[in-house]
mmCIF file of C-alpha atoms in Angstrom:
data_model
loop_
_atom_site.group_PDB
_atom_site.id
_atom_site.type_symbol
_atom_site.label_atom_id
_atom_site.label_comp_id
_atom_site.label_asym_id
_atom_site.label_seq_id
_atom_site.Cartn_x
_atom_site.Cartn_y
_atom_site.Cartn_z
ATOM 1 C CA UNK D 42 -8.069 43.536 -7.454
ATOM 2 C CA UNK D 43 -4.690 44.616 -6.132
ATOM 3 C CA UNK D 44 -5.247 42.293 -3.131
ATOM 4 C CA UNK D 45 -5.778 39.236 -5.377
ATOM 5 C CA UNK D 46 -2.297 39.386 -6.905
ATOM 6 C CA UNK D 47 -0.252 38.873 -3.710
ATOM 7 C CA UNK D 48 -2.473 36.014 -2.509
ATOM 8 C CA UNK D 49 -2.286 34.241 -5.863
ATOM 9 C CA UNK D 50 1.496 34.710 -5.859
ATOM 10 C CA UNK D 51 1.789 33.274 -2.354
ATOM 11 C CA UNK D 52 -0.432 30.282 -3.224
ATOM 12 C CA UNK D 53 1.767 29.607 -6.266
ATOM 13 C CA UNK D 54 4.838 29.719 -4.039
ATOM 14 C CA UNK D 55 3.528 27.290 -1.413
ATOM 15 C CA UNK D 56 1.092 24.540 -2.456
ATOM 16 C CA UNK D 57 -2.013 23.926 -0.381
ATOM 17 C CA UNK D 58 -2.732 20.779 1.602
ATOM 18 C CA UNK D 59 -5.183 19.526 -1.032
ATOM 19 C CA UNK D 60 -2.730 20.128 -3.884
ATOM 20 C CA UNK D 61 0.042 18.161 -2.188
ATOM 21 C CA UNK D 62 -2.258 15.355 -1.048
ATOM 22 C CA UNK D 63 -3.934 15.065 -4.465
ATOM 23 C CA UNK D 64 -0.509 14.814 -6.091
ATOM 24 C CA UNK D 65 0.168 11.755 -3.916
ATOM 25 C CA UNK D 66 -3.230 10.106 -4.450
ATOM 26 C CA UNK D 67 -2.356 7.657 -7.266
ATOM 27 C CA UNK D 68 0.625 6.299 -5.339
ATOM 28 C CA UNK D 69 -1.292 6.191 -2.038
ATOM 29 C CA UNK D 70 -4.204 4.336 -3.664
ATOM 30 C CA UNK D 71 -1.877 1.697 -5.136
ATOM 31 C CA UNK D 72 -0.253 1.128 -1.749
ATOM 32 C CA UNK D 73 -3.588 1.172 0.088
ATOM 33 C CA UNK D 74 -4.927 -1.573 -2.208
ATOM 34 C CA UNK D 75 -1.913 -3.673 -1.256
ATOM 35 C CA UNK D 76 -2.621 -3.112 2.429
ATOM 36 C CA UNK D 77 -6.419 -3.284 2.391
ATOM 37 C CA UNK D 78 -6.889 -5.971 -0.255
ATOM 38 C CA UNK D 79 -9.590 -4.325 -2.370
ATOM 39 C CA UNK D 80 -10.193 -1.062 -4.196
ATOM 40 C CA UNK D 81 -13.240 -0.189 -2.119
ATOM 41 C CA UNK D 82 -11.404 -0.756 1.154
ATOM 42 C CA UNK D 83 -8.414 1.184 -0.187
ATOM 43 C CA UNK D 84 -10.614 4.149 -1.035
ATOM 44 C CA UNK D 85 -12.025 4.097 2.493
ATOM 45 C CA UNK D 86 -8.527 3.872 3.974
ATOM 46 C CA UNK D 87 -7.167 6.765 1.897
ATOM 47 C CA UNK D 88 -10.235 8.874 2.645
ATOM 48 C CA UNK D 89 -9.875 8.250 6.382
ATOM 49 C CA UNK D 90 -6.154 9.067 6.189
ATOM 50 C CA UNK D 91 -7.008 12.292 4.342
ATOM 51 C CA UNK D 92 -9.394 13.302 7.122
ATOM 52 C CA UNK D 93 -6.778 12.600 9.788
ATOM 53 C CA UNK D 94 -4.101 14.580 7.973
ATOM 54 C CA UNK D 95 -6.473 17.432 7.098
ATOM 55 C CA UNK D 96 -7.121 17.970 10.807
ATOM 56 C CA UNK D 97 -3.497 19.194 11.107
ATOM 57 C CA UNK D 98 -2.450 20.245 7.590
ATOM 58 C CA UNK D 99 0.599 22.217 8.763
ATOM 59 C CA UNK D 100 2.316 19.066 10.074
ATOM 60 C CA UNK D 101 1.791 17.364 6.727
ATOM 61 C CA UNK D 102 2.990 20.348 4.695
ATOM 62 C CA UNK D 103 5.997 20.959 6.960
ATOM 63 C CA UNK D 104 7.178 17.343 6.760
ATOM 64 C CA UNK D 105 10.282 16.920 4.567
ATOM 65 C CA UNK D 106 8.677 13.905 2.850
ATOM 66 C CA UNK D 107 4.896 14.300 2.573
ATOM 67 C CA UNK D 108 4.510 10.866 0.917
ATOM 68 C CA UNK D 109 6.171 9.137 3.860
ATOM 69 C CA UNK D 110 3.959 11.052 6.295
ATOM 70 C CA UNK D 111 0.814 10.193 4.308
ATOM 71 C CA UNK D 112 1.858 6.543 3.891
ATOM 72 C CA UNK D 113 2.233 6.224 7.667
ATOM 73 C CA UNK D 114 -1.313 7.551 8.089
ATOM 74 C CA UNK D 115 -2.612 5.108 5.443
ATOM 75 C CA UNK D 116 -0.804 2.211 7.126
ATOM 76 C CA UNK D 117 -2.241 3.121 10.534
ATOM 77 C CA UNK D 118 -5.790 3.454 9.186
ATOM 78 C CA UNK D 119 -5.488 0.122 7.317
ATOM 79 C CA UNK D 120 -4.219 -1.607 10.465
ATOM 80 C CA UNK D 121 -7.050 -0.136 12.564
ATOM 81 C CA UNK D 122 -9.646 -1.187 9.966
ATOM 82 C CA UNK D 123 -8.176 -4.704 9.890
ATOM 83 C CA UNK D 124 -8.370 -4.976 13.663
ATOM 84 C CA UNK D 125 -11.981 -3.823 13.627
ATOM 85 C CA UNK D 126 -12.980 -6.123 10.756
ATOM 86 C CA UNK D 127 -11.141 -9.127 12.200
ATOM 87 C CA UNK D 128 -13.983 -9.644 14.665
ATOM 88 C CA UNK D 129 -16.546 -9.856 11.874
ATOM 89 C CA UNK D 130 -17.366 -12.936 9.804
ATOM 90 C CA UNK D 131 -15.527 -12.549 6.511
ATOM 91 C CA UNK D 132 -16.867 -13.541 3.096
ATOM 92 C CA UNK D 133 -14.372 -15.434 0.956
ATOM 93 C CA UNK D 134 -12.820 -12.523 -0.920
ATOM 94 C CA UNK D 135 -10.424 -14.687 -2.884
ATOM 95 C CA UNK D 136 -13.114 -16.019 -5.247
ATOM 96 C CA UNK D 137 -13.134 -12.817 -7.321
ATOM 97 C CA UNK D 138 -9.340 -12.564 -7.259
ATOM 98 C CA UNK D 139 -8.893 -16.146 -8.453
ATOM 99 C CA UNK D 140 -11.442 -15.665 -11.230
ATOM 100 C CA UNK D 141 -9.671 -12.537 -12.512
ATOM 101 C CA UNK D 142 -6.280 -14.215 -12.198
ATOM 102 C CA UNK D 143 -7.484 -17.362 -13.949
ATOM 103 C CA UNK D 144 -8.968 -15.303 -16.786
ATOM 104 C CA UNK D 145 -5.671 -13.487 -17.258
ATOM 105 C CA UNK D 146 -3.423 -16.512 -16.991
ATOM 106 C CA UNK D 147 -5.631 -18.976 -18.824
ATOM 107 C CA UNK D 148 -6.953 -18.681 -22.336
ATOM 108 C CA UNK D 149 -8.065 -15.060 -21.972
ATOM 109 C CA UNK D 150 -7.899 -12.463 -24.719
ATOM 110 C CA UNK D 151 -4.496 -11.238 -23.591
ATOM 111 C CA UNK D 152 -2.918 -14.692 -23.549
ATOM 112 C CA UNK D 153 -2.740 -15.137 -27.308
ATOM 113 C CA UNK D 154 0.391 -15.262 -29.429
ATOM 114 C CA UNK D 155 0.741 -11.468 -29.489
ATOM 115 C CA UNK D 156 1.001 -11.376 -25.688
ATOM 116 C CA UNK D 157 4.486 -12.831 -25.519
ATOM 117 C CA UNK D 158 7.656 -10.921 -24.682
ATOM 118 C CA UNK D 159 7.507 -7.539 -26.352
ATOM 119 C CA UNK D 160 3.820 -7.932 -27.227
ATOM 120 C CA UNK D 161 1.156 -5.946 -25.442
ATOM 121 C CA UNK D 162 -1.432 -8.050 -23.636
ATOM 122 C CA UNK D 163 -3.812 -5.214 -22.810
ATOM 123 C CA UNK D 164 -2.478 -4.913 -19.278
ATOM 124 C CA UNK D 165 -3.610 -8.410 -18.250
ATOM 125 C CA UNK D 166 -0.141 -9.520 -17.128
ATOM 126 C CA UNK D 167 0.366 -6.393 -15.021
ATOM 127 C CA UNK D 168 -3.088 -6.677 -13.464
ATOM 128 C CA UNK D 169 -2.473 -10.333 -12.656
ATOM 129 C CA UNK D 170 0.836 -9.377 -10.979
ATOM 130 C CA UNK D 171 -0.921 -6.661 -8.953
ATOM 131 C CA UNK D 172 -3.597 -9.105 -7.793
ATOM 132 C CA UNK D 173 -0.931 -11.623 -6.814
ATOM 133 C CA UNK D 174 1.012 -8.936 -4.891
ATOM 134 C CA UNK D 175 -2.146 -7.926 -3.011
ATOM 135 C CA UNK D 176 -2.877 -11.580 -2.213
ATOM 136 C CA UNK D 177 0.633 -12.200 -0.901
ATOM 137 C CA UNK D 178 0.895 -8.949 1.065
ATOM 138 C CA UNK D 179 -2.478 -9.771 2.620
ATOM 139 C CA UNK D 180 -0.843 -12.760 4.329
ATOM 140 C CA UNK D 181 1.627 -10.523 6.159
ATOM 141 C CA UNK D 182 1.083 -8.386 9.220
ATOM 142 C CA UNK D 183 0.471 -4.707 8.472
ATOM 143 C CA UNK D 184 3.881 -3.781 9.820
ATOM 144 C CA UNK D 185 5.604 -6.407 7.646
ATOM 145 C CA UNK D 186 3.607 -5.359 4.576
ATOM 146 C CA UNK D 187 4.406 -1.703 5.274
ATOM 147 C CA UNK D 188 8.152 -2.365 5.463
ATOM 148 C CA UNK D 189 8.086 -4.464 2.267
ATOM 149 C CA UNK D 190 6.136 -1.753 0.428
ATOM 150 C CA UNK D 191 8.453 1.024 1.581
ATOM 151 C CA UNK D 192 11.739 -0.814 0.942
ATOM 152 C CA UNK D 193 11.012 -3.163 -1.952
ATOM 153 C CA UNK D 194 8.385 -1.204 -3.876
ATOM 154 C CA UNK D 195 9.008 2.450 -2.989
ATOM 155 C CA UNK D 196 12.813 2.203 -2.841
ATOM 156 C CA UNK D 197 13.439 3.521 0.673
ATOM 157 C CA UNK D 198 16.382 2.200 2.667
ATOM 158 C CA UNK D 199 15.815 0.177 5.846
ATOM 159 C CA UNK D 200 16.889 3.227 7.879
ATOM 160 C CA UNK D 201 14.408 5.495 6.088
ATOM 161 C CA UNK D 202 11.588 2.935 6.361
ATOM 162 C CA UNK D 203 12.289 2.480 10.080
ATOM 163 C CA UNK D 204 12.103 6.236 10.594
ATOM 164 C CA UNK D 205 8.863 6.495 8.609
ATOM 165 C CA UNK D 206 7.270 3.654 10.586
ATOM 166 C CA UNK D 207 8.717 4.934 13.865
ATOM 167 C CA UNK D 208 10.493 1.705 14.771
ATOM 168 C CA UNK D 209 14.142 0.866 15.459
ATOM 169 C CA UNK D 210 16.255 -0.041 12.433
ATOM 170 C CA UNK D 211 16.761 -3.581 13.762
ATOM 171 C CA UNK D 212 13.009 -4.032 14.193
ATOM 172 C CA UNK D 213 12.389 -2.867 10.624
ATOM 173 C CA UNK D 214 15.085 -5.203 9.274
ATOM 174 C CA UNK D 215 13.661 -8.123 11.275
ATOM 175 C CA UNK D 216 10.098 -7.424 10.044
ATOM 176 C CA UNK D 217 11.333 -7.274 6.450
ATOM 177 C CA UNK D 218 13.388 -10.468 6.769
ATOM 178 C CA UNK D 219 10.433 -12.349 8.269
ATOM 179 C CA UNK D 220 8.097 -10.950 5.634
ATOM 180 C CA UNK D 221 10.370 -12.019 2.778
ATOM 181 C CA UNK D 222 10.769 -15.478 4.327
ATOM 182 C CA UNK D 223 6.992 -15.836 4.576
ATOM 183 C CA UNK D 224 6.522 -14.656 1.003
ATOM 184 C CA UNK D 225 9.086 -17.194 -0.226
ATOM 185 C CA UNK D 226 7.283 -19.958 1.697
ATOM 186 C CA UNK D 227 3.937 -18.971 0.167
ATOM 187 C CA UNK D 228 5.426 -18.936 -3.320
ATOM 188 C CA UNK D 229 6.968 -22.387 -2.846
ATOM 189 C CA UNK D 230 3.663 -23.705 -1.495
ATOM 190 C CA UNK D 231 1.727 -22.281 -4.435
ATOM 191 C CA UNK D 232 4.235 -23.726 -6.937
ATOM 192 C CA UNK D 233 3.888 -27.166 -5.321
ATOM 193 C CA UNK D 234 0.103 -26.796 -5.382
ATOM 194 C CA UNK D 235 0.117 -25.947 -9.087
ATOM 195 C CA UNK D 236 2.526 -28.775 -9.893
ATOM 196 C CA UNK D 237 0.193 -31.283 -8.191
ATOM 197 C CA UNK D 238 -2.756 -30.367 -10.425
#
């Protein structure tokens, strides 16, 4: 019993690999959905990243920013999965996304008079925005999507994002600029498409 006290004190002082990784899970899942395009794929990506990081837990725990280290692993796994799946015949995944988006934007339950500014729509507006972000990020390369997620969603600077992704600052800035240009083009195209209906 005297041996249990020091070990419990040392575990309280330094968190375990699983504790740190589990603390990052919600954020990693949200970002993985943006990279992978679906919840199921995101779960697979995060699980695979967990296995890779768990093989060398000391590197993860010793890193000054565990989220950045884990995000890099998630990005790499998502890119590898995309490359592998690219050779397969894909089913049109946008059908389900458009149906959900149309239900939220159209005459759905959350679109009533109480869903205006200041009114709660049951989370429909937020979910629609998340689906749209996933759709748009899916049109970018993994490197471009990774930079946009790190800088524009996670709040890292270009320098920090470049370091996390192990690229030169200029390369990171160029990827982000191209990504934002592409996203603007897609938004303009979709606005023109909706105006023509």
